Each structure stands twice: as structure tokens, then as C-alpha cells.
């Protein structure tokens, strides 16, 4: 089972940017579908973005489309989430997730139940 460690969270002003990193050990991320979820206080965990293992295709929820970019560096066994034009609504704990069998379908919302491995999360706070 792959172990995941997120980093890069913090406090940023509205309109600012952050890049989250998810470093893996125990297995290669190249063989996993990788996703970022987020959970705000009092809300359910929400799938934000996914990158597939086979073709590198990506998925984003509508609210982050055009602002967030998911990518992977197989040599570093790391997945990134570049977040631009952040708003207070993006404030949440962001989690990295991995699954060796899943294919993220652009027509279907991400489900946390489909992912086998999780990181501990990193806090992102967007506030002036």
C-alpha cells in the first residue's frame, strides 16, 4: 500500500496561489490514479481533481476548472496541485488520495470511497 504525505498548505490572501505536493512511498504513483480531495468544516469531503495512471487524463470539479492544475512527476514520485486565483471558498483541509485500479471519469464525480490510500491532509486557508 502506498503511503502519502501532503505539504504546501498555508494562509494566502484571496487571489493568491499555492502549490500542494503529495509525496509517495511504498509504491510508484505512476501505477495509481491520483486525486485531491478537500473538506471544509461542517462539510463532506469533496473530490477536487484527479489524474489517471494510464493516459494522464485529468478531471476537475467545475468550481476549480481553469484555476487549479493537477500534475505528476514520476521521477520524484510526487503529485502536485497548483491552485491559482484562490477564494475564501477554497478554504479546507486538502487530502491526497491514490488507487491502483480506479479510472477517473470526467463525467462522474469523485467518490472518496473509491480511493484506497490517503494522506493526512494539509490546511489551506484563504483569507485577507
Coordinates of N, CA and C in Angstrom, one line a residue:
X1 N 0.8 -1.2 0.0 CA 0.0 0.0 0.0 C 0.9 1.2 0.0
X2 N 0.5 2.2 -0.8 CA 1.3 3.4 -0.9 C 1.0 4.3 0.3
X3 N 2.1 5.0 0.8 CA 2.0 6.0 1.8 C 2.1 7.4 1.2
X4 N 1.2 8.3 1.6 CA 1.2 9.6 1.0 C 1.4 10.7 2.1
X5 N 2.1 11.7 1.7 CA 2.4 12.8 2.6 C 2.2 14.1 1.9
X6 N 1.2 14.9 2.3 CA 1.0 16.2 1.7 C 1.8 17.3 2.3
X7 N 2.0 18.3 1.5 CA 2.7 19.6 2.0 C 2.3 20.7 1.1
X8 N 2.6 21.9 1.6 CA 2.4 23.1 0.8 C 1.2 24.0 1.2
X9 N 0.5 23.5 2.1 CA -0.7 24.3 2.6 C -0.2 25.5 3.3
X10 N -1.2 26.4 3.6 CA -0.9 27.6 4.4 C -1.9 28.6 4.3
X11 N -1.6 29.9 4.7 CA -2.5 31.0 4.7 C -2.2 31.9 3.5
X12 N -3.1 32.2 2.7 CA -2.9 33.0 1.5 C -4.1 34.0 1.3
X13 N -3.8 35.1 0.8 CA -4.9 36.1 0.5 C -5.7 35.8 -0.7
X14 N -6.9 36.2 -0.7 CA -7.8 36.0 -1.9 C -7.0 36.5 -3.2
X15 N -7.1 35.7 -4.2 CA -6.4 36.0 -5.4 C -5.0 35.4 -5.5
X16 N -4.6 34.9 -4.4 CA -3.2 34.3 -4.4 C -3.1 32.9 -4.9
X17 N -1.9 32.3 -4.8 CA -1.7 31.0 -5.3 C -1.0 30.1 -4.2
X18 N -1.2 28.8 -4.3 CA -0.4 27.8 -3.6 C -0.2 26.6 -4.4
X19 N 0.9 25.9 -4.1 CA 1.1 24.6 -4.8 C 1.2 23.5 -3.7
X20 N 0.3 22.6 -3.8 CA 0.3 21.5 -2.9 C 1.1 20.3 -3.5
X21 N 1.8 19.6 -2.6 CA 2.6 18.4 -3.1 C 2.1 17.2 -2.3
X22 N 2.2 16.1 -3.0 CA 1.9 14.8 -2.4 C 3.0 13.8 -2.7
X23 N 3.8 13.5 -1.7 CA 4.9 12.6 -2.0 C 4.6 11.2 -1.5
X24 N 4.9 10.2 -2.4 CA 4.6 8.9 -2.1 C 5.8 8.0 -1.8
X25 N 5.5 7.0 -1.0 CA 6.5 5.9 -0.7 C 5.8 4.6 -0.7
X26 N 6.5 3.5 -0.8 CA 6.0 2.2 -0.8 C 5.4 1.7 -2.1
X27 N 5.3 2.6 -3.1 CA 4.8 2.2 -4.4 C 5.0 3.4 -5.3
X28 N 4.9 3.1 -6.6 CA 5.1 4.2 -7.6 C 3.8 4.8 -7.9
X29 N 3.7 6.1 -7.9 CA 2.4 6.8 -8.2 C 2.0 6.6 -9.7
X30 N 3.0 6.3 -10.5 CA 2.7 6.1 -11.9 C 1.7 5.0 -12.2
X31 N 1.6 4.1 -11.2 CA 0.6 3.0 -11.4 C -0.7 3.2 -10.7
X32 N -0.9 4.4 -10.2 CA -2.1 4.8 -9.5 C -2.9 5.9 -10.1
X33 N -4.2 5.9 -10.0 CA -4.9 7.1 -10.2 C -4.7 8.0 -8.9
X34 N -4.5 9.2 -9.1 CA -4.2 10.1 -8.0 C -5.2 11.3 -8.0
X35 N -5.6 11.6 -6.8 CA -6.7 12.6 -6.7 C -6.4 13.6 -5.5
X36 N -7.0 14.7 -5.6 CA -7.0 15.7 -4.4 C -8.5 15.8 -4.0
X37 N -8.7 15.7 -2.7 CA -10.0 16.0 -2.1 C -9.8 17.1 -1.1
X38 N -10.9 17.7 -0.8 CA -10.9 18.8 0.3 C -12.1 18.7 1.2
X39 N -11.9 19.1 2.4 CA -13.0 19.1 3.4 C -13.0 20.3 4.2
X40 N -14.1 21.1 4.1 CA -14.2 22.3 4.9 C -15.0 21.9 6.1
X41 N -14.9 22.8 7.2 CA -15.6 22.5 8.4 C -17.1 22.3 8.2
X42 N -17.7 21.2 8.7 CA -19.1 21.0 8.6 C -19.6 20.5 7.3
X43 N -18.6 20.3 6.3 CA -19.0 19.8 5.0 C -18.4 18.4 4.7
X44 N -19.0 17.8 3.7 CA -18.5 16.5 3.3 C -17.2 16.6 2.5
X45 N -16.4 15.6 2.5 CA -15.2 15.6 1.7 C -15.6 15.6 0.2
X46 N -14.9 16.5 -0.5 CA -15.2 16.8 -1.9 C -14.1 16.5 -2.8
X47 N -14.3 15.7 -3.9 CA -13.2 15.4 -4.8 C -13.0 16.6 -5.7
X48 N -11.8 17.1 -5.8 CA -11.4 18.3 -6.5 C -10.8 18.0 -7.8
X49 N -9.9 17.1 -7.9 CA -9.2 16.8 -9.1 C -8.6 15.4 -9.1
X50 N -8.4 14.9 -10.3 CA -7.9 13.5 -10.4 C -7.0 13.5 -11.7
X51 N -5.9 12.7 -11.6 CA -5.1 12.4 -12.8 C -5.0 10.9 -12.9
X52 N -5.3 10.4 -14.1 CA -5.3 8.9 -14.4 C -3.9 8.4 -14.6
X53 N -3.7 7.1 -14.3 CA -2.4 6.5 -14.4 C -2.1 6.1 -15.8
X54 N -3.1 5.7 -16.6 CA -2.8 5.1 -17.9 C -2.5 6.2 -19.0
X55 N -3.4 7.2 -19.0 CA -3.2 8.2 -20.1 C -2.9 9.6 -19.6
X56 N -2.9 9.8 -18.3 CA -2.6 11.1 -17.8 C -3.7 12.1 -17.9
X57 N -4.9 11.6 -18.3 CA -6.1 12.5 -18.4 C -6.4 13.0 -17.0
X58 N -7.1 14.2 -17.0 CA -7.4 14.8 -15.8 C -8.8 15.1 -15.6
X59 N -9.2 15.4 -14.4 CA -10.6 15.7 -14.1 C -10.6 16.8 -13.0
X60 N -11.5 17.8 -13.2 CA -11.7 18.8 -12.2 C -13.2 19.1 -11.9
X61 N -13.5 19.4 -10.7 CA -14.8 19.9 -10.4 C -15.0 21.3 -11.0
X62 N -16.2 21.6 -11.3 CA -16.5 22.9 -12.0 C -15.9 24.1 -11.3
X63 N -16.0 24.1 -10.0 CA -15.7 25.3 -9.2 C -14.2 25.6 -9.3
X64 N -13.3 24.7 -9.7 CA -11.9 24.9 -9.7 C -11.4 24.9 -11.2
X65 N -12.2 24.5 -12.1 CA -11.8 24.4 -13.5 C -11.2 25.8 -14.0
X66 N -10.0 25.7 -14.6 CA -9.4 26.9 -15.0 C -8.5 27.6 -14.0
X67 N -8.6 27.2 -12.7 CA -7.8 27.8 -11.7 C -6.8 26.8 -11.1
X68 N -7.2 25.6 -11.0 CA -6.3 24.5 -10.4 C -5.8 23.6 -11.5
X69 N -4.6 23.1 -11.3 CA -4.0 22.2 -12.2 C -3.3 21.1 -11.5
X70 N -3.7 19.9 -11.8 CA -3.1 18.7 -11.2 C -2.0 18.2 -12.2
X71 N -0.9 17.7 -11.6 CA 0.2 17.2 -12.4 C 1.0 16.1 -11.6
X72 N 1.8 15.4 -12.3 CA 2.6 14.4 -11.6 C 4.0 14.4 -12.1
X73 N 5.0 14.1 -11.2 CA 6.4 14.0 -11.6 C 6.7 12.5 -11.2
X74 N 6.7 11.6 -12.2 CA 7.0 10.2 -11.9 C 8.4 10.0 -11.3
X75 N 9.4 10.8 -11.7 CA 10.7 10.7 -11.3 C 10.8 11.0 -9.8
X76 N 10.0 11.9 -9.3 CA 10.0 12.3 -7.9 C 8.9 11.6 -7.1
X77 N 8.1 10.8 -7.8 CA 7.0 10.1 -7.2 C 6.1 11.0 -6.4
X78 N 5.8 12.1 -7.1 CA 5.1 13.2 -6.4 C 4.0 13.7 -7.3
X79 N 2.8 14.1 -6.7 CA 1.7 14.7 -7.4 C 1.5 16.1 -6.9
X80 N 1.2 17.0 -7.8 CA 1.0 18.4 -7.4 C -0.4 18.9 -7.6
X81 N -0.8 19.9 -6.9 CA -2.0 20.6 -7.2 C -1.6 22.1 -7.2
X82 N -1.5 22.7 -8.3 CA -1.3 24.2 -8.4 C -2.6 24.9 -8.3
X83 N -2.8 25.8 -7.4 CA -4.0 26.4 -7.1 C -3.8 27.9 -7.3
X84 N -4.5 28.5 -8.2 CA -4.4 29.9 -8.5 C -5.8 30.6 -8.3
X85 N -5.7 31.9 -8.2 CA -6.9 32.8 -8.0 C -7.8 32.2 -6.9
X86 N -7.1 32.0 -5.8 CA -7.8 31.3 -4.6 C -8.9 32.3 -4.0
X87 N -9.9 31.7 -3.6 CA -11.0 32.4 -2.9 C -11.3 31.8 -1.5
X88 N -12.0 32.6 -0.7 CA -12.3 32.0 0.7 C -13.0 30.7 0.6
X89 N -13.8 30.5 -0.5 CA -14.5 29.2 -0.6 C -13.6 28.0 -0.8
X90 N -12.3 28.3 -1.1 CA -11.3 27.2 -1.3 C -10.7 26.8 0.0
X91 N -11.0 27.4 1.1 CA -10.5 27.1 2.4 C -11.0 25.7 2.9
X92 N -10.0 24.9 3.2 CA -10.4 23.5 3.6 C -9.1 22.8 3.9
X93 N -9.2 21.6 4.5 CA -8.1 20.6 4.5 C -8.1 19.9 3.2
X94 N -6.9 19.8 2.6 CA -6.8 19.2 1.3 C -6.0 17.8 1.5
X95 N -6.6 16.8 1.0 CA -6.1 15.4 1.1 C -5.7 14.9 -0.3
X96 N -4.6 14.1 -0.3 CA -4.2 13.4 -1.4 C -4.7 12.0 -1.3
X97 N -5.1 11.4 -2.4 CA -5.6 10.0 -2.4 C -5.1 9.2 -3.6
X98 N -5.0 7.9 -3.5 CA -4.4 7.1 -4.5 C -5.2 5.8 -4.6
X99 N -5.3 5.3 -5.8 CA -5.9 4.0 -6.0 C -5.3 3.3 -7.3
X100 N -4.9 2.0 -7.1 CA -4.3 1.4 -8.3 C -5.2 0.9 -9.4
X101 N -6.5 0.9 -9.1 CA -7.4 0.3 -10.0 C -8.4 1.3 -10.7
X102 N -8.5 2.4 -10.1 CA -9.6 3.4 -10.5 C -9.2 4.1 -11.8
X103 N -10.2 4.4 -12.6 CA -10.1 5.4 -13.7 C -11.0 6.5 -13.4
X104 N -10.5 7.7 -13.3 CA -11.4 8.9 -13.0 C -12.1 9.3 -14.3
X105 N -13.4 9.2 -14.3 CA -14.2 9.6 -15.5 C -14.6 11.0 -15.4
X106 N -14.4 11.8 -16.4 CA -14.7 13.2 -16.4 C -16.2 13.4 -16.3
X107 N -17.0 12.4 -16.5 CA -18.5 12.6 -16.4 C -19.0 12.2 -15.1
X108 N -18.2 11.8 -14.2 CA -18.7 11.3 -12.9 C -17.9 11.9 -11.7
X109 N -18.6 12.4 -10.7 CA -17.9 13.0 -9.6 C -17.1 12.0 -8.8
X110 N -16.0 12.5 -8.3 CA -15.1 11.6 -7.5 C -15.7 11.2 -6.2
X111 N -15.5 9.9 -5.8 CA -16.0 9.4 -4.5 C -14.8 9.0 -3.7
X112 N -14.8 9.5 -2.4 CA -13.8 9.1 -1.5 C -13.7 7.6 -1.3
X113 N -14.9 6.9 -1.4 CA -15.0 5.5 -1.2 C -14.2 4.7 -2.2
X114 N -13.8 5.3 -3.3 CA -13.1 4.6 -4.4 C -11.6 4.6 -4.2
X115 N -11.1 5.4 -3.3 CA -9.7 5.5 -3.1 C -9.2 4.7 -1.9
X116 N -8.1 4.0 -2.2 CA -7.6 3.0 -1.2 C -6.6 3.6 -0.2
X117 N -5.8 4.6 -0.6 CA -4.8 5.2 0.2 C -5.0 6.7 0.4
X118 N -4.7 7.2 1.6 CA -4.9 8.6 1.9 C -3.7 9.2 2.6
X119 N -3.5 10.5 2.4 CA -2.5 11.2 3.2 C -3.3 11.8 4.4
X120 N -2.5 12.6 5.2 CA -3.0 13.1 6.5 C -3.7 14.4 6.3
X121 N -3.5 15.1 5.2 CA -4.1 16.4 4.9 C -3.2 17.6 5.2
X122 N -3.5 18.6 4.5 CA -2.8 19.9 4.7 C -3.8 21.0 4.6
X123 N -3.7 22.0 5.6 CA -4.7 23.0 5.7 C -4.4 24.1 4.7
X124 N -5.4 24.6 4.0 CA -5.4 25.7 3.1 C -6.4 26.7 3.6
X125 N -5.9 27.9 3.9 CA -6.8 29.0 4.4 C -6.6 30.2 3.5
X126 N -7.7 30.6 3.0 CA -7.7 31.8 2.1 C -8.5 32.9 2.8
X127 N -7.7 33.9 3.2 CA -8.3 35.0 4.0 C -7.5 36.3 3.9
X128 N -8.2 37.4 4.0 CA -7.5 38.7 4.0 C -7.2 39.1 5.4

